[in-house]
mmCIF file of C-alpha atoms in Angstrom:
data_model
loop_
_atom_site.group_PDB
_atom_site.id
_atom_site.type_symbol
_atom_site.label_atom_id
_atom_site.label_comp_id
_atom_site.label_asym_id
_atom_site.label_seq_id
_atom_site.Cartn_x
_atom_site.Cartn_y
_atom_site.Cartn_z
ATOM 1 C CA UNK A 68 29.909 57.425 2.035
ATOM 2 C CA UNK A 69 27.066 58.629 -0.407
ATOM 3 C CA UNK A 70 24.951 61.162 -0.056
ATOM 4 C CA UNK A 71 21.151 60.633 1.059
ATOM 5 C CA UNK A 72 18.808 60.562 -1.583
ATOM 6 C CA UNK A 73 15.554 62.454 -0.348
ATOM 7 C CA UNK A 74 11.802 62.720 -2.214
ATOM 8 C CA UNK A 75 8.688 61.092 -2.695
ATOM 9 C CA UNK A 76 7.468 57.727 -3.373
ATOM 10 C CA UNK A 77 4.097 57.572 -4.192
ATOM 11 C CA UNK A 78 3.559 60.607 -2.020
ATOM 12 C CA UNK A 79 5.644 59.308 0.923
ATOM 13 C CA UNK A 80 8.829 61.355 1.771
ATOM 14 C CA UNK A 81 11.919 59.619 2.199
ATOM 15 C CA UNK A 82 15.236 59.745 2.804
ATOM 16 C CA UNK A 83 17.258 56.674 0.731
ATOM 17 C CA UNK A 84 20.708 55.810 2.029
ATOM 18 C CA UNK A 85 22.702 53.815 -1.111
ATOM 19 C CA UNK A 86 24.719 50.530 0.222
ATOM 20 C CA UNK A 87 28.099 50.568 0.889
ATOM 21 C CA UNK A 88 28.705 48.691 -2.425
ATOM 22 C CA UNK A 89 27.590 50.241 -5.362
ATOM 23 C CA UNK A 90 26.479 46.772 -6.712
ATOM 24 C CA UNK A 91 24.153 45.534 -4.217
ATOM 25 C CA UNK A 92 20.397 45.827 -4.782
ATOM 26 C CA UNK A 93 19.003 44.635 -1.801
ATOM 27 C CA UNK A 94 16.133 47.132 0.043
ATOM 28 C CA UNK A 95 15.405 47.649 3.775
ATOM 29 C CA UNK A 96 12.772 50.361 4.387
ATOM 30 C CA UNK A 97 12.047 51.702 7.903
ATOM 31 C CA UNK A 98 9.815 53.568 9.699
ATOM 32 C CA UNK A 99 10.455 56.198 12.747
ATOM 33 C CA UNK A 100 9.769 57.191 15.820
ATOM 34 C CA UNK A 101 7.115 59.931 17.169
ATOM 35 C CA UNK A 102 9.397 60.797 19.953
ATOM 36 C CA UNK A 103 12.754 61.806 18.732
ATOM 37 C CA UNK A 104 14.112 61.079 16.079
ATOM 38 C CA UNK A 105 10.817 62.115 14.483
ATOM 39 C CA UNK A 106 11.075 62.024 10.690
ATOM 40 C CA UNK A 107 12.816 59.957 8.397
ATOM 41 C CA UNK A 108 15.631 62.572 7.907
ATOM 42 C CA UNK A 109 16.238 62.532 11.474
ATOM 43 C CA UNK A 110 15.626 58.353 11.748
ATOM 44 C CA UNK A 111 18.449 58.048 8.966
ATOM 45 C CA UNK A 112 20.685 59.872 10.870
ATOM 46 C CA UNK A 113 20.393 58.145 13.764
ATOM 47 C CA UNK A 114 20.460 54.736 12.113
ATOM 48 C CA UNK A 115 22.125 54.758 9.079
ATOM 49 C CA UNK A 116 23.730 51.233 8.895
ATOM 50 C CA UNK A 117 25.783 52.494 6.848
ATOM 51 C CA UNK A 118 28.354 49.626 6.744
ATOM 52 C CA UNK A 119 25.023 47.690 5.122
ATOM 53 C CA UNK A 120 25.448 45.970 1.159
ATOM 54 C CA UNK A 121 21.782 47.034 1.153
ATOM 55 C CA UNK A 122 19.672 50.710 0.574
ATOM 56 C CA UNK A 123 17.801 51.650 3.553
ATOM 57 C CA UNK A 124 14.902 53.791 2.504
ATOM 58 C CA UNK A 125 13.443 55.238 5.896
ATOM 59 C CA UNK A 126 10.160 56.091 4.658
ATOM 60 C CA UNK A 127 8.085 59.336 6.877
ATOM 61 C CA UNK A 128 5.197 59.188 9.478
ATOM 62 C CA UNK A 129 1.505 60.666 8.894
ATOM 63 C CA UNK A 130 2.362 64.418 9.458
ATOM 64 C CA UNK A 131 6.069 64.366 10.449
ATOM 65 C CA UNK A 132 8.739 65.459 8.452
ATOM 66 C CA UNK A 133 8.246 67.468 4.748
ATOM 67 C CA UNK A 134 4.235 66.127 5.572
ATOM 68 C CA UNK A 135 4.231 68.062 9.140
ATOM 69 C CA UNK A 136 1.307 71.148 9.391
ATOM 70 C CA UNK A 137 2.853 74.530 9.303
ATOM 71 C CA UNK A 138 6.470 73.064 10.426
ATOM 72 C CA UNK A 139 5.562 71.738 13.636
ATOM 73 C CA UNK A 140 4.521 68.744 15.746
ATOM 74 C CA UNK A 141 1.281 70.718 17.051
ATOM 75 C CA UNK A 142 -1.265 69.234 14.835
ATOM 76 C CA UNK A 143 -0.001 65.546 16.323
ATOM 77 C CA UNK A 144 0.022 67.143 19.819
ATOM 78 C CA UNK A 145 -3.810 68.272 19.190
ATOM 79 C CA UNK A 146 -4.772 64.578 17.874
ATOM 80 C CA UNK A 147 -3.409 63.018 20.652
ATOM 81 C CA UNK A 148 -4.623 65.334 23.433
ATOM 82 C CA UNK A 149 -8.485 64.685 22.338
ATOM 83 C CA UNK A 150 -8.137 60.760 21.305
ATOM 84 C CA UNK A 151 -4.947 59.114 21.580
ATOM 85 C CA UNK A 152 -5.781 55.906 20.475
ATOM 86 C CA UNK A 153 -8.534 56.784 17.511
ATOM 87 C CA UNK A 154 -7.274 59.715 16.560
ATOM 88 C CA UNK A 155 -3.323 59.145 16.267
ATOM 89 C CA UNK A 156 -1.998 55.698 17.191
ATOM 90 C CA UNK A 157 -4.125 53.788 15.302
ATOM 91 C CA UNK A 158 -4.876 56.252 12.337
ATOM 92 C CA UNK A 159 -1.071 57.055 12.129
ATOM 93 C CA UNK A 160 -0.234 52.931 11.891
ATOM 94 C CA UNK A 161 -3.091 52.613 9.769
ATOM 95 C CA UNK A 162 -2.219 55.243 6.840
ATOM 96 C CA UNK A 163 1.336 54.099 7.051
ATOM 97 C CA UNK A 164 0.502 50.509 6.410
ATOM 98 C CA UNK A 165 -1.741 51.348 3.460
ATOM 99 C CA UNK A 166 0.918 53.956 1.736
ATOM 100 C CA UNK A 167 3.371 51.523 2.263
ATOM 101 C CA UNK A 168 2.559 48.762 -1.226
ATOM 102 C CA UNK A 169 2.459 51.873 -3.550
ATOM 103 C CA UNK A 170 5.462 53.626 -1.866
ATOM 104 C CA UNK A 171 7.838 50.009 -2.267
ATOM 105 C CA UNK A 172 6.466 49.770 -6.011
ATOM 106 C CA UNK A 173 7.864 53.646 -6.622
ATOM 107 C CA UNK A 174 10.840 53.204 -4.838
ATOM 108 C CA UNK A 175 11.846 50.056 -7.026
ATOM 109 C CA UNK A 176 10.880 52.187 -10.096
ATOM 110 C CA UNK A 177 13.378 54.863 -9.456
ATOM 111 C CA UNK A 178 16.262 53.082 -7.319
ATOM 112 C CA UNK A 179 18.325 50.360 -8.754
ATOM 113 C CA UNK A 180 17.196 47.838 -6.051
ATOM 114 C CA UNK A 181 15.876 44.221 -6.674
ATOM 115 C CA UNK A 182 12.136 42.796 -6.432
ATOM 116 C CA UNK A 183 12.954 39.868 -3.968
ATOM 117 C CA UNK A 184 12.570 39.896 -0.075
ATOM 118 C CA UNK A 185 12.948 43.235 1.581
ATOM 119 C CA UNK A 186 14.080 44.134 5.524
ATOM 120 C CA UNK A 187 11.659 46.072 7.263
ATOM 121 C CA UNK A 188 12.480 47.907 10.929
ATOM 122 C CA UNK A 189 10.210 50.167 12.899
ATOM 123 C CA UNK A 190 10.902 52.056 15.738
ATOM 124 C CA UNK A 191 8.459 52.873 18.944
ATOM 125 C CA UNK A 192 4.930 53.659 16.492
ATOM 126 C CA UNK A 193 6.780 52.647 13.471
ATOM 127 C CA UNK A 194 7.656 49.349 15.316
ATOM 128 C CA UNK A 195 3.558 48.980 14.896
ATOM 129 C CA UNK A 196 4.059 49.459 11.195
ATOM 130 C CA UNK A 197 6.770 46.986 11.038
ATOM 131 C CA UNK A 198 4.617 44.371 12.632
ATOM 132 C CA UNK A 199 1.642 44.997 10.689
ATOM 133 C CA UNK A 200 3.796 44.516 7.231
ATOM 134 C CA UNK A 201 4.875 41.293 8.957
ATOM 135 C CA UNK A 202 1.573 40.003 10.306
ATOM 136 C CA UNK A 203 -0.703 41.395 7.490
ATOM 137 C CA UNK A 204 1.078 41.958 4.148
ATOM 138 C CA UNK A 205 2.411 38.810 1.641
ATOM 139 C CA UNK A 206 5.178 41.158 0.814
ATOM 140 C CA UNK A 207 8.400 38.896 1.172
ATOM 141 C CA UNK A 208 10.437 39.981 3.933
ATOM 142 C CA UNK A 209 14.156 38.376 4.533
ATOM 143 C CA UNK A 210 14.467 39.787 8.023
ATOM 144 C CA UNK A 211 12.785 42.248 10.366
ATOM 145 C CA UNK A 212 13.841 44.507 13.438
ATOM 146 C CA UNK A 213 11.950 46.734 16.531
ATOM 147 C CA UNK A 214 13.831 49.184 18.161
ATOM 148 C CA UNK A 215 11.966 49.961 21.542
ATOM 149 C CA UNK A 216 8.453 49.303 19.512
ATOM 150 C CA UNK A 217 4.478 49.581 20.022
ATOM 151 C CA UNK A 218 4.249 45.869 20.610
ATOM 152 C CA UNK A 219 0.859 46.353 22.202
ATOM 153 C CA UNK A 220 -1.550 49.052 21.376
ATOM 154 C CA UNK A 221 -2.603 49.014 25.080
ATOM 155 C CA UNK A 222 0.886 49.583 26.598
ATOM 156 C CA UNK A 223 1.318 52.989 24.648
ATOM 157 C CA UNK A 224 -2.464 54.022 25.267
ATOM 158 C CA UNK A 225 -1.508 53.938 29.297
ATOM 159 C CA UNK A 226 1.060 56.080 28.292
ATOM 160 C CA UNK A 227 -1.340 58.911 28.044
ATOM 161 C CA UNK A 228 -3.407 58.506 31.292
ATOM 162 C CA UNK A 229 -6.652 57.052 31.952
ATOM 163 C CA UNK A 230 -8.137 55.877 28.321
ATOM 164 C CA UNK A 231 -12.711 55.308 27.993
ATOM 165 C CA UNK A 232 -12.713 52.624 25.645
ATOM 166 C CA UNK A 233 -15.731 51.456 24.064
ATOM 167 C CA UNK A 234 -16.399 48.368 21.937
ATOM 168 C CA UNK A 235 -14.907 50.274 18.618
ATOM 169 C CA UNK A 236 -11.586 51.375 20.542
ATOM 170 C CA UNK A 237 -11.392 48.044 22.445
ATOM 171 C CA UNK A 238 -10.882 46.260 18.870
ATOM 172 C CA UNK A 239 -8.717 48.493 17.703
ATOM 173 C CA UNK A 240 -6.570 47.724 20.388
ATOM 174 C CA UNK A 241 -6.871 44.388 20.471
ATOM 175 C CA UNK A 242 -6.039 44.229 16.647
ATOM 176 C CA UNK A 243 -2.865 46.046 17.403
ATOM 177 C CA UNK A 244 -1.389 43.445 20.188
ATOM 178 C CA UNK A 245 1.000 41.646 18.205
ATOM 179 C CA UNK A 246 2.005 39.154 21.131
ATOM 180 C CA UNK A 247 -0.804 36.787 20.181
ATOM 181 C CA UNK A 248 0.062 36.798 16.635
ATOM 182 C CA UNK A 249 3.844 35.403 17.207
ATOM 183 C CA UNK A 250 3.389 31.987 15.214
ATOM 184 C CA UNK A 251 2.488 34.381 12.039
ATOM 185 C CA UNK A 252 5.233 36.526 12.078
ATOM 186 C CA UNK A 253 7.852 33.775 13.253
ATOM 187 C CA UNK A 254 6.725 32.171 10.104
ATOM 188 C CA UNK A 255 6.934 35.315 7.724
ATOM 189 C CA UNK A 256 10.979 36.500 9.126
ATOM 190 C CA UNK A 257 12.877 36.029 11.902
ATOM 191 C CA UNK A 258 13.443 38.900 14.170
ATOM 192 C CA UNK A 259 15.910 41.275 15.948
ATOM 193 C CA UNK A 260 14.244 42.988 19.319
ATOM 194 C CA UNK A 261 16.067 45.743 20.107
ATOM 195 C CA UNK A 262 14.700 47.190 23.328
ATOM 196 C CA UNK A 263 16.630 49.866 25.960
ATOM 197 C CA UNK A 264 16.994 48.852 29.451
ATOM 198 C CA UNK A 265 15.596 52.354 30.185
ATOM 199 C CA UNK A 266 12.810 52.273 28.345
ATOM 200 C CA UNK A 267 9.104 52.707 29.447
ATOM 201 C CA UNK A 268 8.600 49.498 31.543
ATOM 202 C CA UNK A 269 5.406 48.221 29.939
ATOM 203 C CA UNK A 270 7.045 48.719 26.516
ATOM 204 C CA UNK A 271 10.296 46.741 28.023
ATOM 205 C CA UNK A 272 7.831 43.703 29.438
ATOM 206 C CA UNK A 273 6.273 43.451 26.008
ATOM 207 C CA UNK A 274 9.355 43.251 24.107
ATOM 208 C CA UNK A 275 10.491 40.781 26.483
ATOM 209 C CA UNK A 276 7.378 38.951 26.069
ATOM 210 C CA UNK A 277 7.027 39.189 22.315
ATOM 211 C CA UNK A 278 10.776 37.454 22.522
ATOM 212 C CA UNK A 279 9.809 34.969 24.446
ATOM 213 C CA UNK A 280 6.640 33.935 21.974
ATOM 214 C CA UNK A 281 8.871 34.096 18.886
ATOM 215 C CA UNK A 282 11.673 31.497 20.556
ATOM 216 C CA UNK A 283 14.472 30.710 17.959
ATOM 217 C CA UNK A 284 13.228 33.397 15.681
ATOM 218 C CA UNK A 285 14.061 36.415 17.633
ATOM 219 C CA UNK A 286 17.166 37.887 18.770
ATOM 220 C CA UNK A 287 16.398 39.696 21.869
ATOM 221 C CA UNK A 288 19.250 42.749 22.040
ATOM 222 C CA UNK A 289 19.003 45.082 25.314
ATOM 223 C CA UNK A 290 21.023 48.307 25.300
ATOM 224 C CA UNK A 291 22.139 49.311 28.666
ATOM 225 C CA UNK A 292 21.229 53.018 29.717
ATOM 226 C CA UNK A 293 18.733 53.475 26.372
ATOM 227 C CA UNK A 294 15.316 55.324 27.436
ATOM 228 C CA UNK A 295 12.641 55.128 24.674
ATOM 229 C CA UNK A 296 14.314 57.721 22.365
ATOM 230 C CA UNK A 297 17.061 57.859 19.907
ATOM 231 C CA UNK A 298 18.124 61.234 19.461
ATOM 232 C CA UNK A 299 17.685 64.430 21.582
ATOM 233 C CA UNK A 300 14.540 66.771 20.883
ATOM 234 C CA UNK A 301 13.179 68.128 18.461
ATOM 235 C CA UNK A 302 14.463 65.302 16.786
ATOM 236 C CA UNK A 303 12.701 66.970 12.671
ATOM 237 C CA UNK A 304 16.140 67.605 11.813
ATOM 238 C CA UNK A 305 19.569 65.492 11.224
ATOM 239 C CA UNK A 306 21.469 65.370 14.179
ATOM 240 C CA UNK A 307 24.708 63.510 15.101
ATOM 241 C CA UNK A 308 24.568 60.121 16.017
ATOM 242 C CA UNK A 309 24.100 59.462 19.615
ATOM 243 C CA UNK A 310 26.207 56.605 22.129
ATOM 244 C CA UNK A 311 23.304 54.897 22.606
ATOM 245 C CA UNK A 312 21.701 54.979 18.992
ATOM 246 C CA UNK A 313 25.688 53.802 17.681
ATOM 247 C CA UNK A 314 24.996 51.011 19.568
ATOM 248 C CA UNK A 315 21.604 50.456 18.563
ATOM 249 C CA UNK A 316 23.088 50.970 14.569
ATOM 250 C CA UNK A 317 26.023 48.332 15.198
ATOM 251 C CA UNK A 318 23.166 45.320 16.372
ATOM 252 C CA UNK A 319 21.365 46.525 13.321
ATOM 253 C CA UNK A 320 23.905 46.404 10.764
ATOM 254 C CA UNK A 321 25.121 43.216 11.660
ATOM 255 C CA UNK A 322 21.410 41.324 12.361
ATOM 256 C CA UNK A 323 20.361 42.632 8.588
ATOM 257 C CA UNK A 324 23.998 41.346 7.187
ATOM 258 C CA UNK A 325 23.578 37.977 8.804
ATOM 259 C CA UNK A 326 19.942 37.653 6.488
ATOM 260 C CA UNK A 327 21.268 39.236 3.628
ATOM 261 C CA UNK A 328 21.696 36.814 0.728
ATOM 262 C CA UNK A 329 25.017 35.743 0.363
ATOM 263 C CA UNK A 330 26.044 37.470 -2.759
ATOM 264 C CA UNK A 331 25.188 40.545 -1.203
#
């Protein structure tokens, strides 16, 4: 197994994991959680499908990881506590997404990876990043996968208590429900749902949901006894694969093998 390969792409920390052939040059990229794991160090730990013929580049969060305020999670804990929705979901999703063309062009300048279709995954917020790639982006994408994601904006506001939208906040929201938006992401990759039984239940409806609207191009994949996170806290660092998250890796590794191109 090869060491991770940890920097910056176009100001985006990452943490690259090389394939398990030296030969293969195809790229999946990823983006974490905000509950544990809650960088990409940590993310790549917990899913490394490492048995993949493919680099997975697990690209960091607005202010997690090596980008985190004075080594801690506080400054997200303030930005959520005064405005959930304008002031961390959405800007969080929102930064990602735009990072995200100049971080893939610097990571195929300095890895030996290829220029055709890439894998994305996302899990809970990064699930929201996933989609938007998907939905939004003309980047070609070969296959895609959620882990326990942000489906709908909505679900994960309620998470937080009562929420005063206005008209601004209600559109935000409303652009980040990916449910109604099914027919354009069935027709940009198919789709592996991976969603614990555990999990919060509005975030376990929408996945089933989302499912549903894709038909034959989503895999729906429950994991028995998984709540919404992956690792135990604090989740920043590296941390020994979990039970549940092993299982999670193993539908992974073999949803993103089954797209791969054949000569991969």
């Amino acid at each position: 197994m090869h060491a991770p390969i940890t920097g910056t792409a176009a100001g985006v920390p990452f943490t690259a994991l090389p394939p398990s052939r030296d030969s293969a040059t195809a790229l999946i990229i990823t983006w974490h959680m905000l509950d544990a794991p809650r960088s990409d160090a940590a993310f790549a730990a917990a899913l490394p499908m490492n048995d993949l013929p493919a680099w997975r580049v697990h690209l960091g969060m607005p202010l997690c990881g090596a980008r985190m305020v004075d080594g801690s999670t506080d400054a997200i804990v303030e930005l959520a506590t005064k405005d959930p929705l304008m002031l961390y979901l959405h800007p969080f999703v929102q930064q990602a997404v735009e990072e995200f063309p100049a971080a893939l062009a610097s990571l195929r300048d300095r890895l030996p990876v290829d220029n055709g279709p890439i894998g994305v995954l996302g899990g809970s917020l990064g699930g929201a990043v996933a989609l938007r790639i998907l939905a939004d982006s003309e980047v070609p994408i070969f296959a895609g996968a959620l882990v326990n994601a942000a489906i709908r904006m909505r679900s994960v506001v309620d998470l937080f208590g009562d929420y005063p939208y206005d008209a601004e906040s209600e559109k935000i929201a409303d652009a980040l429900d990916f449910i109604p938006r099914a027919e354009t992401i069935a027709e940009r990759a198919p789709l592996l749902i991976v969603s614990g039984e555990d999990d919060h239940p509005a975030l376990r409806a929408d996945a089933l949901q989302l499912a549903n609207a894709l038909g034959n191009r989503a895999d729906l994949l429950s994991i028995p006894g998984l709540a919404h996170p992956l690792a135990d806290e604090p989740g920043i660092d590296p941390a020994p694969q979990s039970p549940k998250a092993r299982e999670v890796d193993a539908g992974l590794t073999e949803w993103f093998r089954r797209h791969l191109a054949p000569t991969t």
